[in-house]
Coordinates of C-alpha atoms in Angstrom, one line a residue:
X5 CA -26.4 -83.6 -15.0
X6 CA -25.9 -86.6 -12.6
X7 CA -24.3 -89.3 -14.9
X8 CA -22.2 -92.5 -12.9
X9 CA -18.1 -91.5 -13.2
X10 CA -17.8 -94.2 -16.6
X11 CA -20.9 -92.8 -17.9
X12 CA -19.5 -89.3 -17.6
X13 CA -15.9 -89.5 -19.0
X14 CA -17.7 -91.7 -22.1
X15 CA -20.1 -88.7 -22.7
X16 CA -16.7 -86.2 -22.7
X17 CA -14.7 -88.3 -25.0
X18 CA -18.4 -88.6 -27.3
X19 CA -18.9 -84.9 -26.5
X20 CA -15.5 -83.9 -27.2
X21 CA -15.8 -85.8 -30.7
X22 CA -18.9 -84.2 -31.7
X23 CA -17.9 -80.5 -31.3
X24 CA -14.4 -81.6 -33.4
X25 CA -16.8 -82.7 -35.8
X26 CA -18.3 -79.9 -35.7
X27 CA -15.6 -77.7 -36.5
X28 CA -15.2 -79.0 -39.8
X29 CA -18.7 -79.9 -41.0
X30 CA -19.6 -76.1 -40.5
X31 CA -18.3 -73.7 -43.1
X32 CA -16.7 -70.7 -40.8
X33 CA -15.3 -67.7 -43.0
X34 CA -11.3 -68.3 -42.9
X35 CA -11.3 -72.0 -41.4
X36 CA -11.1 -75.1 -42.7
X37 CA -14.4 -77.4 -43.5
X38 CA -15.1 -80.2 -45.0
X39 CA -16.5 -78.0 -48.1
X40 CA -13.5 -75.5 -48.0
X41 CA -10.3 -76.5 -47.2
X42 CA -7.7 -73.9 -47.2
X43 CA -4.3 -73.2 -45.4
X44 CA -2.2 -75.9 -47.1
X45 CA -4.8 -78.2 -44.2
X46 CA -8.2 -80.5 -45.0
X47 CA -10.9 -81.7 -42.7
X48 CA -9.8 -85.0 -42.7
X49 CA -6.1 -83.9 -40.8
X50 CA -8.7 -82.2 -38.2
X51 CA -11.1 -85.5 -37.9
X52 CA -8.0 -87.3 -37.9
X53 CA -6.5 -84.9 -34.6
X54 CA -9.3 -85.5 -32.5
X55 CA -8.9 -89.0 -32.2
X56 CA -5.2 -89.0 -32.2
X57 CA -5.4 -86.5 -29.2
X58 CA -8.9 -88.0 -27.1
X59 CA -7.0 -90.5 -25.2
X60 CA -4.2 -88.5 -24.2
X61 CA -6.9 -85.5 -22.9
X62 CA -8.8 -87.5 -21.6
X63 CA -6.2 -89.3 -19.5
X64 CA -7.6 -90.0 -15.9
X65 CA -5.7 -88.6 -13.1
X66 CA -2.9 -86.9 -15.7
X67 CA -1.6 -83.7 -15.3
X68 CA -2.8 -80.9 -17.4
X69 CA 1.0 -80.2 -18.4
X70 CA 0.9 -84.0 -19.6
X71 CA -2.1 -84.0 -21.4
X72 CA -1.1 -81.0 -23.5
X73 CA 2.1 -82.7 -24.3
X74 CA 0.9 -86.4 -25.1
X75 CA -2.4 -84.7 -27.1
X76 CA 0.2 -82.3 -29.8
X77 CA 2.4 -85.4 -30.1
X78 CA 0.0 -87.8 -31.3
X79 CA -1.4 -85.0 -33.3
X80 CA 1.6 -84.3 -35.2
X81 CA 1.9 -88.2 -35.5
X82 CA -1.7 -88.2 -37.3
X83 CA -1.7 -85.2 -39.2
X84 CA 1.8 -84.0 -39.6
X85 CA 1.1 -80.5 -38.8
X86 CA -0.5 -77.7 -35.9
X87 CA -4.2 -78.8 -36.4
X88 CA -5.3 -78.3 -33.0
X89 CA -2.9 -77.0 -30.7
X90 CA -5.3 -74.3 -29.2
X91 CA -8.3 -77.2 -29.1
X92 CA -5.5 -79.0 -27.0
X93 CA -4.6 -76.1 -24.8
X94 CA -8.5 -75.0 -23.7
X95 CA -10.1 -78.9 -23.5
X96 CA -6.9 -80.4 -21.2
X97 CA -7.9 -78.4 -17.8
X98 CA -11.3 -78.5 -19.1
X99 CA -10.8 -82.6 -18.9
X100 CA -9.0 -82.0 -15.8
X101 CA -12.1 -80.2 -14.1
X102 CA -13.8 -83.3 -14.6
X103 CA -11.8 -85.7 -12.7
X104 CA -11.5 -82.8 -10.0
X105 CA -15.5 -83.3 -9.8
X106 CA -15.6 -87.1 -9.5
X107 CA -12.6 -87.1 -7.0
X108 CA -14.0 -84.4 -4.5
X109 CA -17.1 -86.7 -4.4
X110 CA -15.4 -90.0 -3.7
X111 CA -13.4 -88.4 -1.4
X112 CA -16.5 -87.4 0.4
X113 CA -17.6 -90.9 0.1
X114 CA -21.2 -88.9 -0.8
X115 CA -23.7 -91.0 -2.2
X116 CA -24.6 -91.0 -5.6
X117 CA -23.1 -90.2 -8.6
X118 CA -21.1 -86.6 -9.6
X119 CA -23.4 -83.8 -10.6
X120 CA -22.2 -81.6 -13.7
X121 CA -24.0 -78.3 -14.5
X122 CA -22.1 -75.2 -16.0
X123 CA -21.5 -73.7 -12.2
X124 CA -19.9 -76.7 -10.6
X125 CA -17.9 -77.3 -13.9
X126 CA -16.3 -73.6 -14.0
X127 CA -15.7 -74.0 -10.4
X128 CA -13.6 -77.4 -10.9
X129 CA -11.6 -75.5 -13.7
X130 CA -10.5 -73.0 -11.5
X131 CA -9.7 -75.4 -8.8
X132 CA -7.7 -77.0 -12.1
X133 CA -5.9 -73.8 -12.8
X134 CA -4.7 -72.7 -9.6
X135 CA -3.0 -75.8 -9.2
X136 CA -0.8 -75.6 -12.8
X137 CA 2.7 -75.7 -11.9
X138 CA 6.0 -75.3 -12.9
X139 CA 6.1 -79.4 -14.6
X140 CA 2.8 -78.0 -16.3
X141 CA 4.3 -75.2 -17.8
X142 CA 7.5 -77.3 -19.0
X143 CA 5.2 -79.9 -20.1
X144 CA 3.2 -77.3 -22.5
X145 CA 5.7 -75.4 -23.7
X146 CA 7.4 -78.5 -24.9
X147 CA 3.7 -78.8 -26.5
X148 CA 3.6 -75.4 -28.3
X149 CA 7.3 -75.9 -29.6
X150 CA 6.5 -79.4 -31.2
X151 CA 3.1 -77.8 -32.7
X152 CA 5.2 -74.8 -34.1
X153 CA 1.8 -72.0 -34.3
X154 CA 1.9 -70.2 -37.0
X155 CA 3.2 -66.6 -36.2
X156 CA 5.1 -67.3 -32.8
X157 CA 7.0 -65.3 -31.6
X158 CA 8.9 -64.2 -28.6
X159 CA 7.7 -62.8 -25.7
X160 CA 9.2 -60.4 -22.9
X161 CA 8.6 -62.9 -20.0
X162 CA 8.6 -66.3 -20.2
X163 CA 9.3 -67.1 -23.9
X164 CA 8.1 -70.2 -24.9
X165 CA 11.9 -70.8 -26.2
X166 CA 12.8 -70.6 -23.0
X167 CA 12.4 -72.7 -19.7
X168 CA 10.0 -71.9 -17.8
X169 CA 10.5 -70.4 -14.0
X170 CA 6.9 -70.2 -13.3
X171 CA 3.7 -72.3 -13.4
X172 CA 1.5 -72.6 -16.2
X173 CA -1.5 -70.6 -14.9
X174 CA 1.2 -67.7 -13.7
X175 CA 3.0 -67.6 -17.4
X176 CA -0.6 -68.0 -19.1
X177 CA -1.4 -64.8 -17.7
X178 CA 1.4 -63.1 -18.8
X179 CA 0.0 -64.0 -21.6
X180 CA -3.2 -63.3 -21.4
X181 CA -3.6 -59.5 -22.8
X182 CA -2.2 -60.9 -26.2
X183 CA -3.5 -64.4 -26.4
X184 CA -7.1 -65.4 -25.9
X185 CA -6.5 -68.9 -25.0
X186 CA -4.0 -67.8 -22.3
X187 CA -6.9 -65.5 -21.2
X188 CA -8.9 -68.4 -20.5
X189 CA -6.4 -69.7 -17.8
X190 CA -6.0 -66.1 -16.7
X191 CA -9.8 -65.9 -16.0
X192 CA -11.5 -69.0 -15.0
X193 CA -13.0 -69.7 -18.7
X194 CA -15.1 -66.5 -18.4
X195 CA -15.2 -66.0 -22.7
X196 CA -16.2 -69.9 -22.9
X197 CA -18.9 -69.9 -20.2
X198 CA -20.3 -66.0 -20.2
X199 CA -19.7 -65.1 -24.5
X200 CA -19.7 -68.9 -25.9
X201 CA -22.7 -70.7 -24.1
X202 CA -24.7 -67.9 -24.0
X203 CA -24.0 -68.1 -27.9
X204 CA -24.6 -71.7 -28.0
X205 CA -28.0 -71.6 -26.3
X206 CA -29.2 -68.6 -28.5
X207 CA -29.4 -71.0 -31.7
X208 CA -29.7 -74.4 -29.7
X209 CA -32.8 -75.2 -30.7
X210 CA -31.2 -75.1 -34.3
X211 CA -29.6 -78.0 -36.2
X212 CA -25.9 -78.1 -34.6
X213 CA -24.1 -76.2 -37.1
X214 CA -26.2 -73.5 -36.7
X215 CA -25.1 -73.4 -33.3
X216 CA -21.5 -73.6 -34.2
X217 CA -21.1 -70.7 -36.6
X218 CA -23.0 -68.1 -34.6
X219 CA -20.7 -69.5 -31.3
X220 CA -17.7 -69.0 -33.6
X221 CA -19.2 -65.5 -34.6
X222 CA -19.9 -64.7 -31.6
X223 CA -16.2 -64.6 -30.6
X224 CA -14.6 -63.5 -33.8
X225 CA -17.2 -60.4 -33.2
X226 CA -16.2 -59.9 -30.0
X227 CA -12.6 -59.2 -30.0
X228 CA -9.9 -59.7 -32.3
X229 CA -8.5 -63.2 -33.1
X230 CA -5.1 -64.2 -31.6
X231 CA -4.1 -66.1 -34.7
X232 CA -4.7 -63.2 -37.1
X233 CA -2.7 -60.5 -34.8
X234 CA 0.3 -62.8 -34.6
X235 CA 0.6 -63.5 -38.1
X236 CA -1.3 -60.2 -39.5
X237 CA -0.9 -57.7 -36.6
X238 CA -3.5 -55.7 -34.9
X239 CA -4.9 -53.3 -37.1
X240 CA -5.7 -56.2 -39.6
X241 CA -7.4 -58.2 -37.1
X242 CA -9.6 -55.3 -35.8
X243 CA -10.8 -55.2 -39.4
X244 CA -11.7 -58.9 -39.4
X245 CA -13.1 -58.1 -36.4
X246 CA -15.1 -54.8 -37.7
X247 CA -16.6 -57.3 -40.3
X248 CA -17.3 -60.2 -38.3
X249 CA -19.5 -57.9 -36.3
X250 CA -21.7 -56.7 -39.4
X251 CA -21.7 -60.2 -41.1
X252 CA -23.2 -61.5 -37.4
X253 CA -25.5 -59.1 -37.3
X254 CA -26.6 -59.2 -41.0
X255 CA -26.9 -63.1 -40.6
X256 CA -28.4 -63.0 -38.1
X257 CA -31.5 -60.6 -39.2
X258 CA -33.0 -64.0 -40.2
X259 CA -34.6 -65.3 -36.9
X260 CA -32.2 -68.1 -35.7
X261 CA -35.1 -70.3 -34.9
X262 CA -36.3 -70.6 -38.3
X263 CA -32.6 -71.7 -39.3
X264 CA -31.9 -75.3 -40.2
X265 CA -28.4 -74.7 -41.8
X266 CA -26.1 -72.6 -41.5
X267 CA -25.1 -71.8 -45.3
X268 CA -24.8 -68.5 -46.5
X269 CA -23.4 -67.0 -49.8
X270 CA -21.9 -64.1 -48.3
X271 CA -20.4 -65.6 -45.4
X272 CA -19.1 -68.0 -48.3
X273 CA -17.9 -64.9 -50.3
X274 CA -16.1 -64.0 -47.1
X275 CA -14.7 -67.5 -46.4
X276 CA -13.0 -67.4 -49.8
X277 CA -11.6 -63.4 -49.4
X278 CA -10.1 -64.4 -46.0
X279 CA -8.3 -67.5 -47.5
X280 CA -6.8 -66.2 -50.2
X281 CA -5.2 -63.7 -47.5
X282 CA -4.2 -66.6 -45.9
X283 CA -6.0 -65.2 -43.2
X284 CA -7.1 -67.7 -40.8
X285 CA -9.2 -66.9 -37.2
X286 CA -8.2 -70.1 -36.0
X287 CA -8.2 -69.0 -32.3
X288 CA -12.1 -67.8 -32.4
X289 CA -12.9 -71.5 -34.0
X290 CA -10.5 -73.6 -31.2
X291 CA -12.9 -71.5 -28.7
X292 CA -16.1 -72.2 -30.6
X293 CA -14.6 -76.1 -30.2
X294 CA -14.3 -75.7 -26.9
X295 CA -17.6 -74.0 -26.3
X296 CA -19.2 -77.0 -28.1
X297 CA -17.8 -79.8 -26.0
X298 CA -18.8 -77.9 -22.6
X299 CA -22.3 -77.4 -23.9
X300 CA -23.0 -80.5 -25.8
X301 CA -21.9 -83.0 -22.7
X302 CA -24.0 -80.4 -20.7
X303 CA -26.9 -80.7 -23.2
X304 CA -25.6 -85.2 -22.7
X305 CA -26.7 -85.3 -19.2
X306 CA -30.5 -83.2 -19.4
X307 CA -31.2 -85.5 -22.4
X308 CA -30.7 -88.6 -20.2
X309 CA -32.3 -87.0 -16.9
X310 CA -35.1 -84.7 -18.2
X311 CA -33.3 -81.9 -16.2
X312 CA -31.7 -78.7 -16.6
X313 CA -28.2 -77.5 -15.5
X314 CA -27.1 -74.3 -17.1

């Protein structure tokens, strides 16, 4: 995609809207949606995040450390409680990557206007990432103690209760073996760009929520969700895991391209079992979010140019 730099950032902020959106207008088994709230939360304290936290993400030149912050304190502000503090954590350097791309052309002084495709995007991330620092990390884990996740706890290294000694990136993957958000930093986004785009374009052609529930299958499937092994433990979550996989597979023995929504009653059976568990795979949807905003400003740029950049 080769969008002017104002034309760009509008289509993130739009982009990052729309996959927020998305998030609740989809029913996912064990999150929130406009048709089935659940976890003392509603749709409209999610609707009501993503606007509180676009600016603040979105920030032009910020640090990542300060977008994190600024993004979970409006948040709270809007919607009194952790809505989307894992939303917050993958879309800052994902934001970040953004500006990287615009600034190494103007710095250039190359004519024309920045060109995004999936490649040069995951190669600005990890420019991003291995710049996190120390600030970062004490700007964050100011962040994740303000959001108060469900089920935190303490960690060998670098504790979130504790100061930091290290950079972001550096404690994230300390991290990154129990957390898959912290993964994310730890490996350049692989899960979002290899597992959740390939996911995405599988069921594109579909109405959008289609898209979004076999994204957010897609991950719950694949390995077992943060949230649920820090509140349930690990043997639970392999479970949910163990089911997500046959509930994928059984949904999707209908041909995706014949799909135009993506309601289902057993994945609606489901949806209700999880909840009154209180079990909620909040880390697969904040990647399926995530996912979503890289694919639909991605899918932005080849509607206005007629071209193709995955």
């Amino acid at each position: 995609m080769s969008l002017a730099p104002t034309a760009l950032f509008g289509c993130a902020r739009e982009a990052f809207l729309e996959a927020c959106a998305l998030d609740v207008s989809t029913p996912k088994p064990g999150n929130v949606s406009a048709q089935s709230p659940g976890h003392g939360m509603n749709a409209a304290q999610f609707l009501a995040s993503a606007q509180a936290s676009l600016d603040a993400l979105f920030a032009r030149g910020a640090p990542v450390g300060q977008r994190i912050l600024d993004a979970v304190t409006r948040t709270r502000a809007a919607a009194g409680c952790n809505t989307n503090l894992g939303i917050v954590l993958l879309v800052a350097p994902l934001a970040a990557a953004l500006d990287d791309i615009v600034e190494r052309i103007d710095l250039t002084n190359h004519p024309g206007t920045p060109a995004l495709t999936a490649s040069t995007w995951r190669a600005a991330v990890a420019r991003v990432l291995a710049r996190l620092d120390v600030d970062d990390a004490r700007l964050a884990y100011r962040a994740i103690a303000l959001a108060n996740p469900g089920g935190l706890g303490d960690a060998p290294e670098q504790s979130v209760h504790a100061p930091p000694t290290i950079g972001l990136g550096d404690a994230m993957r300390l991290a990154s073996e129990r957390d898959s958000i912290a993964r994310q930093y730890a490996n350049g986004y692989a899960d979002l760009f290899d597992t959740g785009l390939a996911a995405f374009r599988e069921a594109s052609a579909n109405a959008p929520d289609v898209a979004m529930l076999n994204v957010f299958l897609a991950f719950l499937a694949g390995w077992p969700d943060s949230h649920i092994v820090r509140k349930h433990g690990g043997a639970l979550a392999q479970s949910v895991t163990l089911a997500a996989r046959e509930q994928h597979a059984r949904w999707r023995q209908t041909p995706l391209r014949s799909r135009r929504a993506p309601s289902d009653p057993q994945l609606d059976a489901w949806d209700a079992e999880l909840k009154t568990h209180a079990i909620n795979p909040g880390t697969s949807a904040d990647l399926a979010v995530a996912t979503l905003f890289v694919a639909r400003l991605l899918d932005a740029g080849d509607a206005r140019h007629g071209t193709v950049t995955r």
